[in-house]
Amino acid sequence: MVDEQARPGGARAAEGDDPQPQALEQADGGPQAAEQGESDPQAVDQAGAGQAGGNPQGTWDDPRIPWSGRPRKVDILCWAGIVLSGIYYWTLLPFVAPLVGTHPVLLEVLNGNTAAIISAAAFVRVGHGTLVVVLLAAVPGLMKFDVLYWWAGRLWGERLITMLSGRRNRGGRYMKRVELWGRKFTWPAVVISPFLPIPNAIIYVIAGWSGMRLVTFLILDAIGSLLWAGLLAGLGYALGHHAVVIAQSISHYGLWISIALVVVIVIFQIRSQRRLMRGGGPASRPQPQRTP
């Protein structure tokens, strides 16, 4: 009797019962584990995604997009603005040649086109309009989408700079100069960016990445746009009647010139996309090695 009270488990074992049924169920992943697996499908999906790609970010980690992971609302908004700016450019392209010799000031406002600024100043030389109007009309046309790239630099920084730099990695060299010189590099770079033989977008993205304030960026960008417009306007004013004749001839054959420009640009875009798919796609990225 004393022995049975001291060891109640021994009495149950003698009757033929399982001594530790709960421990066996937990060890085997019994009903409780099954209920947890069925009640949490999100955890199962995340585990499956991690095992399938070896990447917790899944399909969002694409080197062709400037952000990593699932995009935020600001990412989508900024990227949509950049895409729409490209669509705007393509939409306006067929109207460039017809307008350059008939309404160059309007074309300045719409596009900030180089030929439009030269043509408008040449018309001033022969007695149509004023140089002040030519310069002021060029500024919004030249600056209209620059702030999007400044914003993109704030959002995505080095990742976007690497994408825009290409194989020469000019953006990487500029980032090192920013780290060394700070605003002594970024401020003059924004002002002279229209004169540089590189895409202006790289400079604007670096300005945003470096922490330049929006007001400062807009002022410096306006100064650079005025300087560039002044240079082109001076060239057009010097050419005078000869530039007017050339602009009017371009407008006369504007439709065919526009078609030729579109065809050439489409060919170059297709070639660059094929090059990107062959050498810079996700498949060419080295896959991380898994440890057993």
Short mmCIF file of N, CA and C in Angstrom, two decimals, residues 5-160:
data_model
loop_
_atom_site.label_atom_id
_atom_site.label_comp_id
_atom_site.label_asym_id
_atom_site.label_seq_id
_atom_site.Cartn_x
_atom_site.Cartn_y
_atom_site.Cartn_z
N GLN A 5 1.15 4.17 -3.13
CA GLN A 5 0.96 5.59 -2.96
C GLN A 5 2.22 6.36 -3.32
N ALA A 6 3.36 5.81 -3.07
CA ALA A 6 4.61 6.50 -3.40
C ALA A 6 4.84 6.52 -4.89
N ARG A 7 4.36 5.50 -5.61
CA ARG A 7 4.59 5.42 -7.05
C ARG A 7 3.27 5.15 -7.75
N PRO A 8 2.44 6.20 -7.93
CA PRO A 8 1.14 5.96 -8.60
C PRO A 8 1.33 5.62 -10.05
N GLY A 9 2.39 6.08 -10.66
CA GLY A 9 2.60 5.75 -12.07
C GLY A 9 2.84 4.29 -12.26
N GLY A 10 3.43 3.64 -11.28
CA GLY A 10 3.68 2.22 -11.42
C GLY A 10 2.40 1.43 -11.42
N ALA A 11 1.39 1.86 -10.67
CA ALA A 11 0.12 1.16 -10.65
C ALA A 11 -0.58 1.28 -11.99
N ARG A 12 -0.51 2.47 -12.62
CA ARG A 12 -1.17 2.64 -13.93
C ARG A 12 -0.45 1.82 -14.99
N ALA A 13 0.88 1.72 -14.85
CA ALA A 13 1.61 0.91 -15.83
C ALA A 13 1.26 -0.54 -15.71
N ALA A 14 1.00 -0.96 -14.49
CA ALA A 14 0.66 -2.37 -14.29
C ALA A 14 -0.70 -2.67 -14.88
N GLU A 15 -1.59 -1.66 -14.99
CA GLU A 15 -2.92 -1.90 -15.55
C GLU A 15 -2.91 -1.90 -17.08
N GLY A 16 -1.72 -1.59 -17.72
CA GLY A 16 -1.62 -1.68 -19.17
C GLY A 16 -1.83 -0.35 -19.88
N ASP A 17 -1.93 0.83 -19.15
CA ASP A 17 -2.11 2.14 -19.79
C ASP A 17 -0.78 2.66 -20.32
N ASP A 18 -0.86 3.63 -21.27
CA ASP A 18 0.33 4.28 -21.81
C ASP A 18 0.87 5.23 -20.77
N PRO A 19 2.12 5.11 -20.35
CA PRO A 19 2.63 5.95 -19.27
C PRO A 19 2.73 7.42 -19.63
N GLN A 20 3.02 7.82 -20.90
CA GLN A 20 3.19 9.23 -21.27
C GLN A 20 2.54 9.50 -22.62
N PRO A 21 1.21 9.51 -22.69
CA PRO A 21 0.57 9.71 -23.99
C PRO A 21 0.79 11.11 -24.52
N GLN A 22 0.80 12.16 -23.68
CA GLN A 22 0.96 13.52 -24.19
C GLN A 22 2.36 13.74 -24.76
N ALA A 23 3.34 13.14 -24.09
CA ALA A 23 4.71 13.31 -24.61
C ALA A 23 4.87 12.68 -25.97
N LEU A 24 4.21 11.51 -26.15
CA LEU A 24 4.31 10.84 -27.45
C LEU A 24 3.62 11.65 -28.54
N GLU A 25 2.47 12.26 -28.22
CA GLU A 25 1.78 13.06 -29.23
C GLU A 25 2.61 14.27 -29.64
N GLN A 26 3.26 14.93 -28.67
CA GLN A 26 4.08 16.08 -29.01
C GLN A 26 5.29 15.67 -29.81
N ALA A 27 5.89 14.53 -29.45
CA ALA A 27 7.08 14.09 -30.18
C ALA A 27 6.75 13.71 -31.61
N ASP A 28 5.59 13.11 -31.83
CA ASP A 28 5.21 12.66 -33.16
C ASP A 28 4.55 13.75 -33.98
N GLY A 29 4.33 14.96 -33.41
CA GLY A 29 3.61 15.99 -34.15
C GLY A 29 2.17 15.62 -34.30
N GLY A 30 1.50 15.34 -33.21
CA GLY A 30 0.15 14.82 -33.21
C GLY A 30 -0.90 15.84 -33.55
N PRO A 31 -2.12 15.70 -32.99
CA PRO A 31 -3.23 16.55 -33.40
C PRO A 31 -2.99 18.01 -33.13
N GLN A 32 -2.32 18.35 -32.04
CA GLN A 32 -2.10 19.75 -31.74
C GLN A 32 -1.18 20.39 -32.78
N ALA A 33 -0.11 19.69 -33.16
CA ALA A 33 0.78 20.22 -34.19
C ALA A 33 0.07 20.32 -35.53
N ALA A 34 -0.78 19.34 -35.83
CA ALA A 34 -1.52 19.38 -37.10
C ALA A 34 -2.46 20.56 -37.15
N GLU A 35 -3.13 20.85 -35.99
CA GLU A 35 -4.03 22.00 -35.96
C GLU A 35 -3.26 23.30 -36.16
N GLN A 36 -2.06 23.43 -35.59
CA GLN A 36 -1.27 24.63 -35.79
C GLN A 36 -0.84 24.78 -37.23
N GLY A 37 -0.47 23.67 -37.86
CA GLY A 37 -0.07 23.75 -39.27
C GLY A 37 -1.20 24.15 -40.17
N GLU A 38 -2.43 23.67 -39.85
CA GLU A 38 -3.57 24.02 -40.68
C GLU A 38 -4.08 25.42 -40.40
N SER A 39 -3.91 25.90 -39.18
CA SER A 39 -4.46 27.20 -38.84
C SER A 39 -3.53 28.34 -39.19
N ASP A 40 -2.31 28.10 -39.64
CA ASP A 40 -1.38 29.16 -39.96
C ASP A 40 -0.81 28.96 -41.36
N PRO A 41 -1.62 29.13 -42.40
CA PRO A 41 -1.12 28.92 -43.77
C PRO A 41 -0.09 29.94 -44.18
N GLN A 42 -0.13 31.17 -43.58
CA GLN A 42 0.84 32.19 -43.95
C GLN A 42 2.25 31.77 -43.61
N ALA A 43 2.41 31.14 -42.45
CA ALA A 43 3.74 30.67 -42.07
C ALA A 43 4.23 29.60 -43.04
N VAL A 44 3.30 28.73 -43.48
CA VAL A 44 3.67 27.69 -44.43
C VAL A 44 4.10 28.29 -45.75
N ASP A 45 3.35 29.32 -46.21
CA ASP A 45 3.68 29.96 -47.47
C ASP A 45 5.03 30.65 -47.41
N GLN A 46 5.32 31.34 -46.29
CA GLN A 46 6.60 32.00 -46.16
C GLN A 46 7.75 31.01 -46.13
N ALA A 47 7.54 29.91 -45.44
CA ALA A 47 8.60 28.89 -45.41
C ALA A 47 8.82 28.30 -46.78
N GLY A 48 7.71 28.06 -47.52
CA GLY A 48 7.86 27.51 -48.86
C GLY A 48 8.55 28.47 -49.80
N ALA A 49 8.24 29.78 -49.66
CA ALA A 49 8.89 30.77 -50.52
C ALA A 49 10.38 30.85 -50.23
N GLY A 50 10.73 30.79 -48.94
CA GLY A 50 12.14 30.84 -48.59
C GLY A 50 12.90 29.64 -49.09
N GLN A 51 12.28 28.44 -49.05
CA GLN A 51 12.95 27.25 -49.53
C GLN A 51 13.03 27.24 -51.04
N ALA A 52 12.01 27.76 -51.73
CA ALA A 52 12.00 27.69 -53.18
C ALA A 52 13.03 28.60 -53.79
N GLY A 53 13.14 29.85 -53.32
CA GLY A 53 14.04 30.79 -53.94
C GLY A 53 15.29 31.08 -53.16
N GLY A 54 15.36 30.63 -51.92
CA GLY A 54 16.50 30.98 -51.10
C GLY A 54 16.57 32.46 -50.79
N ASN A 55 15.43 33.18 -50.93
CA ASN A 55 15.40 34.62 -50.78
C ASN A 55 14.13 35.01 -50.08
N PRO A 56 14.17 35.60 -48.89
CA PRO A 56 12.95 35.95 -48.19
C PRO A 56 12.14 37.02 -48.88
N GLN A 57 12.75 37.81 -49.78
CA GLN A 57 12.01 38.85 -50.46
C GLN A 57 11.21 38.32 -51.64
N GLY A 58 11.48 37.10 -52.09
CA GLY A 58 10.72 36.51 -53.17
C GLY A 58 10.99 37.22 -54.49
N THR A 59 9.93 37.36 -55.29
CA THR A 59 10.08 37.90 -56.64
C THR A 59 10.32 39.40 -56.65
N TRP A 60 10.20 40.10 -55.53
CA TRP A 60 10.38 41.54 -55.51
C TRP A 60 11.86 41.91 -55.58
N ASP A 61 12.77 41.01 -55.26
CA ASP A 61 14.19 41.33 -55.29
C ASP A 61 14.71 41.16 -56.72
N ASP A 62 14.45 42.19 -57.55
CA ASP A 62 14.79 42.16 -58.97
C ASP A 62 15.79 43.28 -59.23
N PRO A 63 16.93 42.99 -59.86
CA PRO A 63 17.93 44.04 -60.09
C PRO A 63 17.47 45.10 -61.08
N ARG A 64 16.37 44.86 -61.79
CA ARG A 64 15.88 45.85 -62.75
C ARG A 64 14.97 46.89 -62.13
N ILE A 65 14.65 46.76 -60.85
CA ILE A 65 13.85 47.75 -60.15
C ILE A 65 14.69 48.38 -59.05
N PRO A 66 14.46 49.66 -58.73
CA PRO A 66 15.38 50.36 -57.83
C PRO A 66 15.19 50.07 -56.36
N TRP A 67 14.10 49.42 -55.97
CA TRP A 67 13.91 49.14 -54.55
C TRP A 67 14.10 47.64 -54.30
N SER A 68 14.31 47.29 -53.05
CA SER A 68 14.42 45.88 -52.67
C SER A 68 13.27 45.54 -51.74
N GLY A 69 12.70 44.36 -51.94
CA GLY A 69 11.55 43.97 -51.15
C GLY A 69 10.25 44.49 -51.74
N ARG A 70 9.19 44.31 -51.00
CA ARG A 70 7.87 44.74 -51.46
C ARG A 70 7.81 46.27 -51.52
N PRO A 71 7.33 46.86 -52.63
CA PRO A 71 7.34 48.33 -52.76
C PRO A 71 6.34 49.00 -51.83
N ARG A 72 6.74 50.18 -51.36
CA ARG A 72 5.84 51.02 -50.58
C ARG A 72 5.01 51.90 -51.52
N LYS A 73 4.09 52.65 -50.95
CA LYS A 73 3.27 53.54 -51.77
C LYS A 73 4.12 54.63 -52.42
N VAL A 74 5.09 55.16 -51.67
CA VAL A 74 5.94 56.20 -52.24
C VAL A 74 6.81 55.65 -53.36
N ASP A 75 7.23 54.38 -53.24
CA ASP A 75 8.00 53.76 -54.31
C ASP A 75 7.19 53.69 -55.60
N ILE A 76 5.96 53.23 -55.48
CA ILE A 76 5.10 53.10 -56.65
C ILE A 76 4.80 54.47 -57.25
N LEU A 77 4.54 55.46 -56.39
CA LEU A 77 4.20 56.80 -56.87
C LEU A 77 5.37 57.43 -57.62
N CYS A 78 6.57 57.34 -57.05
CA CYS A 78 7.74 57.92 -57.71
C CYS A 78 8.07 57.19 -59.01
N TRP A 79 8.01 55.87 -58.97
CA TRP A 79 8.31 55.10 -60.18
C TRP A 79 7.28 55.37 -61.27
N ALA A 80 6.01 55.53 -60.89
CA ALA A 80 4.97 55.85 -61.87
C ALA A 80 5.23 57.22 -62.50
N GLY A 81 5.69 58.18 -61.69
CA GLY A 81 6.01 59.49 -62.25
C GLY A 81 7.13 59.43 -63.27
N ILE A 82 8.16 58.62 -62.99
CA ILE A 82 9.27 58.49 -63.93
C ILE A 82 8.81 57.80 -65.22
N VAL A 83 7.98 56.77 -65.07
CA VAL A 83 7.46 56.08 -66.25
C VAL A 83 6.58 57.02 -67.09
N LEU A 84 5.73 57.80 -66.43
CA LEU A 84 4.87 58.74 -67.14
C LEU A 84 5.68 59.83 -67.84
N SER A 85 6.80 60.22 -67.24
CA SER A 85 7.65 61.21 -67.92
C SER A 85 8.21 60.65 -69.23
N GLY A 86 8.55 59.36 -69.23
CA GLY A 86 8.99 58.75 -70.49
C GLY A 86 7.88 58.66 -71.51
N ILE A 87 6.67 58.34 -71.06
CA ILE A 87 5.52 58.29 -71.97
C ILE A 87 5.24 59.68 -72.53
N TYR A 88 5.36 60.69 -71.67
CA TYR A 88 5.16 62.08 -72.12
C TYR A 88 6.16 62.43 -73.22
N TYR A 89 7.40 62.05 -73.04
CA TYR A 89 8.42 62.34 -74.04
C TYR A 89 8.10 61.66 -75.37
N TRP A 90 7.72 60.39 -75.30
CA TRP A 90 7.39 59.67 -76.52
C TRP A 90 6.16 60.25 -77.21
N THR A 91 5.19 60.66 -76.42
CA THR A 91 3.96 61.23 -77.00
C THR A 91 4.24 62.55 -77.71
N LEU A 92 5.14 63.35 -77.15
CA LEU A 92 5.43 64.66 -77.72
C LEU A 92 6.40 64.60 -78.89
N LEU A 93 7.11 63.51 -79.03
CA LEU A 93 8.17 63.41 -80.04
C LEU A 93 7.67 63.69 -81.47
N PRO A 94 6.53 63.17 -81.91
CA PRO A 94 6.09 63.46 -83.28
C PRO A 94 5.78 64.93 -83.54
N PHE A 95 5.58 65.73 -82.49
CA PHE A 95 5.22 67.14 -82.66
C PHE A 95 6.42 68.07 -82.63
N VAL A 96 7.61 67.53 -82.35
CA VAL A 96 8.80 68.37 -82.22
C VAL A 96 9.14 69.03 -83.55
N ALA A 97 9.27 68.24 -84.60
CA ALA A 97 9.66 68.79 -85.90
C ALA A 97 8.62 69.77 -86.46
N PRO A 98 7.32 69.48 -86.40
CA PRO A 98 6.36 70.47 -86.91
C PRO A 98 6.34 71.77 -86.13
N LEU A 99 6.64 71.75 -84.83
CA LEU A 99 6.55 72.96 -84.01
C LEU A 99 7.82 73.80 -84.00
N VAL A 100 8.97 73.19 -84.31
CA VAL A 100 10.23 73.89 -84.13
C VAL A 100 10.34 75.10 -85.06
N GLY A 101 9.69 75.07 -86.20
CA GLY A 101 9.77 76.20 -87.12
C GLY A 101 8.52 77.04 -87.17
N THR A 102 7.49 76.67 -86.40
CA THR A 102 6.25 77.43 -86.40
C THR A 102 5.92 78.02 -85.03
N HIS A 103 6.06 77.24 -83.95
CA HIS A 103 5.78 77.70 -82.59
C HIS A 103 6.91 77.24 -81.65
N PRO A 104 8.10 77.78 -81.83
CA PRO A 104 9.24 77.30 -81.02
C PRO A 104 9.10 77.61 -79.53
N VAL A 105 8.48 78.74 -79.17
CA VAL A 105 8.33 79.07 -77.76
C VAL A 105 7.40 78.07 -77.07
N LEU A 106 6.33 77.68 -77.73
CA LEU A 106 5.45 76.65 -77.18
C LEU A 106 6.19 75.34 -76.99
N LEU A 107 7.02 74.99 -77.94
CA LEU A 107 7.79 73.76 -77.83
C LEU A 107 8.79 73.85 -76.68
N GLU A 108 9.33 75.03 -76.44
CA GLU A 108 10.21 75.22 -75.28
C GLU A 108 9.49 74.87 -73.98
N VAL A 109 8.29 75.41 -73.81
CA VAL A 109 7.55 75.17 -72.57
C VAL A 109 7.20 73.70 -72.42
N LEU A 110 6.82 73.07 -73.51
CA LEU A 110 6.39 71.68 -73.44
C LEU A 110 7.55 70.72 -73.22
N ASN A 111 8.69 71.00 -73.85
CA ASN A 111 9.74 69.98 -73.89
C ASN A 111 11.11 70.50 -73.52
N GLY A 112 11.33 71.82 -73.54
CA GLY A 112 12.68 72.32 -73.32
C GLY A 112 13.65 71.87 -74.40
N ASN A 113 13.15 71.72 -75.61
CA ASN A 113 13.95 71.16 -76.70
C ASN A 113 15.07 72.11 -77.09
N THR A 114 16.25 71.54 -77.35
CA THR A 114 17.41 72.35 -77.73
C THR A 114 17.17 73.12 -79.02
N ALA A 115 16.64 72.42 -80.02
CA ALA A 115 16.37 73.08 -81.30
C ALA A 115 15.32 74.17 -81.15
N ALA A 116 14.36 73.97 -80.24
CA ALA A 116 13.32 74.98 -80.04
C ALA A 116 13.90 76.26 -79.45
N ILE A 117 14.82 76.14 -78.51
CA ILE A 117 15.44 77.32 -77.90
C ILE A 117 16.25 78.08 -78.94
N ILE A 118 17.02 77.37 -79.75
CA ILE A 118 17.82 78.01 -80.80
C ILE A 118 16.90 78.69 -81.82
N SER A 119 15.86 77.98 -82.22
CA SER A 119 14.93 78.54 -83.20
C SER A 119 14.21 79.77 -82.68
N ALA A 120 13.75 79.72 -81.41
CA ALA A 120 13.04 80.87 -80.83
C ALA A 120 13.94 82.10 -80.77
N ALA A 121 15.21 81.91 -80.39
CA ALA A 121 16.14 83.04 -80.36
C ALA A 121 16.44 83.55 -81.76
N ALA A 122 16.49 82.66 -82.74
CA ALA A 122 16.70 83.10 -84.11
C ALA A 122 15.52 83.93 -84.62
N PHE A 123 14.31 83.57 -84.22
CA PHE A 123 13.14 84.36 -84.59
C PHE A 123 13.19 85.74 -83.93
N VAL A 124 13.75 85.83 -82.74
CA VAL A 124 13.91 87.13 -82.09
C VAL A 124 14.85 88.02 -82.93
N ARG A 125 15.89 87.42 -83.48
CA ARG A 125 16.85 88.17 -84.29
C ARG A 125 16.18 88.80 -85.51
N VAL A 126 15.19 88.13 -86.08
CA VAL A 126 14.51 88.66 -87.27
C VAL A 126 13.27 89.47 -86.90
N GLY A 127 13.06 89.71 -85.58
CA GLY A 127 12.01 90.63 -85.19
C GLY A 127 10.77 90.01 -84.60
N HIS A 128 10.81 88.76 -84.16
CA HIS A 128 9.64 88.10 -83.57
C HIS A 128 9.94 87.71 -82.12
N GLY A 129 9.30 88.41 -81.15
CA GLY A 129 9.46 88.06 -79.76
C GLY A 129 10.65 88.75 -79.10
N THR A 130 10.92 88.33 -77.85
CA THR A 130 12.04 88.88 -77.08
C THR A 130 12.85 87.74 -76.46
N LEU A 131 14.11 88.05 -76.16
CA LEU A 131 14.97 87.04 -75.56
C LEU A 131 14.54 86.68 -74.14
N VAL A 132 13.94 87.62 -73.42
CA VAL A 132 13.47 87.33 -72.06
C VAL A 132 12.42 86.23 -72.09
N VAL A 133 11.49 86.34 -73.02
CA VAL A 133 10.44 85.32 -73.13
C VAL A 133 11.06 83.97 -73.50
N VAL A 134 12.04 84.00 -74.40
CA VAL A 134 12.71 82.76 -74.81
C VAL A 134 13.36 82.08 -73.60
N LEU A 135 14.05 82.85 -72.78
CA LEU A 135 14.74 82.28 -71.62
C LEU A 135 13.75 81.77 -70.56
N LEU A 136 12.73 82.56 -70.26
CA LEU A 136 11.77 82.16 -69.23
C LEU A 136 10.94 80.95 -69.68
N ALA A 137 10.65 80.86 -70.96
CA ALA A 137 9.88 79.71 -71.45
C ALA A 137 10.69 78.43 -71.41
N ALA A 138 12.01 78.53 -71.48
CA ALA A 138 12.85 77.34 -71.52
C ALA A 138 12.98 76.69 -70.15
N VAL A 139 12.90 77.49 -69.07
CA VAL A 139 13.18 76.96 -67.73
C VAL A 139 12.20 75.86 -67.32
N PRO A 140 10.86 76.07 -67.39
CA PRO A 140 9.97 74.97 -66.99
C PRO A 140 10.08 73.75 -67.90
N GLY A 141 10.35 73.98 -69.18
CA GLY A 141 10.52 72.84 -70.08
C GLY A 141 11.74 72.00 -69.76
N LEU A 142 12.82 72.66 -69.31
CA LEU A 142 14.04 71.93 -68.97
C LEU A 142 13.95 71.25 -67.60
N MET A 143 13.19 71.83 -66.66
CA MET A 143 13.18 71.36 -65.28
C MET A 143 12.01 70.43 -64.94
N LYS A 144 11.08 70.23 -65.82
CA LYS A 144 9.77 69.70 -65.45
C LYS A 144 9.81 68.36 -64.73
N PHE A 145 10.75 67.48 -65.05
CA PHE A 145 10.79 66.15 -64.43
C PHE A 145 12.03 65.94 -63.55
N ASP A 146 12.84 66.96 -63.38
CA ASP A 146 14.09 66.79 -62.61
C ASP A 146 13.82 66.42 -61.16
N VAL A 147 12.77 66.99 -60.59
CA VAL A 147 12.50 66.75 -59.17
C VAL A 147 12.15 65.28 -58.91
N LEU A 148 11.64 64.58 -59.91
CA LEU A 148 11.35 63.16 -59.73
C LEU A 148 12.62 62.37 -59.46
N TYR A 149 13.69 62.71 -60.15
CA TYR A 149 14.95 61.99 -59.96
C TYR A 149 15.60 62.38 -58.64
N TRP A 150 15.44 63.63 -58.21
CA TRP A 150 15.90 64.01 -56.87
C TRP A 150 15.15 63.18 -55.82
N TRP A 151 13.86 63.06 -55.98
CA TRP A 151 13.05 62.26 -55.05
C TRP A 151 13.46 60.80 -55.08
N ALA A 152 13.72 60.28 -56.29
CA ALA A 152 14.16 58.89 -56.41
C ALA A 152 15.48 58.67 -55.70
N GLY A 153 16.37 59.65 -55.74
CA GLY A 153 17.62 59.53 -55.00
C GLY A 153 17.40 59.48 -53.50
N ARG A 154 16.41 60.23 -53.01
CA ARG A 154 16.08 60.17 -51.59
C ARG A 154 15.54 58.80 -51.21
N LEU A 155 14.74 58.21 -52.09
CA LEU A 155 14.09 56.94 -51.76
C LEU A 155 15.02 55.74 -51.92
N TRP A 156 15.78 55.69 -53.00
CA TRP A 156 16.47 54.46 -53.38
C TRP A 156 17.99 54.56 -53.37
N GLY A 157 18.53 55.76 -53.44
CA GLY A 157 19.95 55.99 -53.24
C GLY A 157 20.88 55.19 -54.13
N GLU A 158 21.78 54.45 -53.49
CA GLU A 158 22.86 53.79 -54.20
C GLU A 158 22.37 52.75 -55.20
N ARG A 159 21.27 52.09 -54.90
CA ARG A 159 20.76 51.06 -55.81
C ARG A 159 20.38 51.66 -57.17
N LEU A 160 19.69 52.81 -57.16
CA LEU A 160 19.31 53.47 -58.41
C LEU A 160 20.53 54.07 -59.10
#
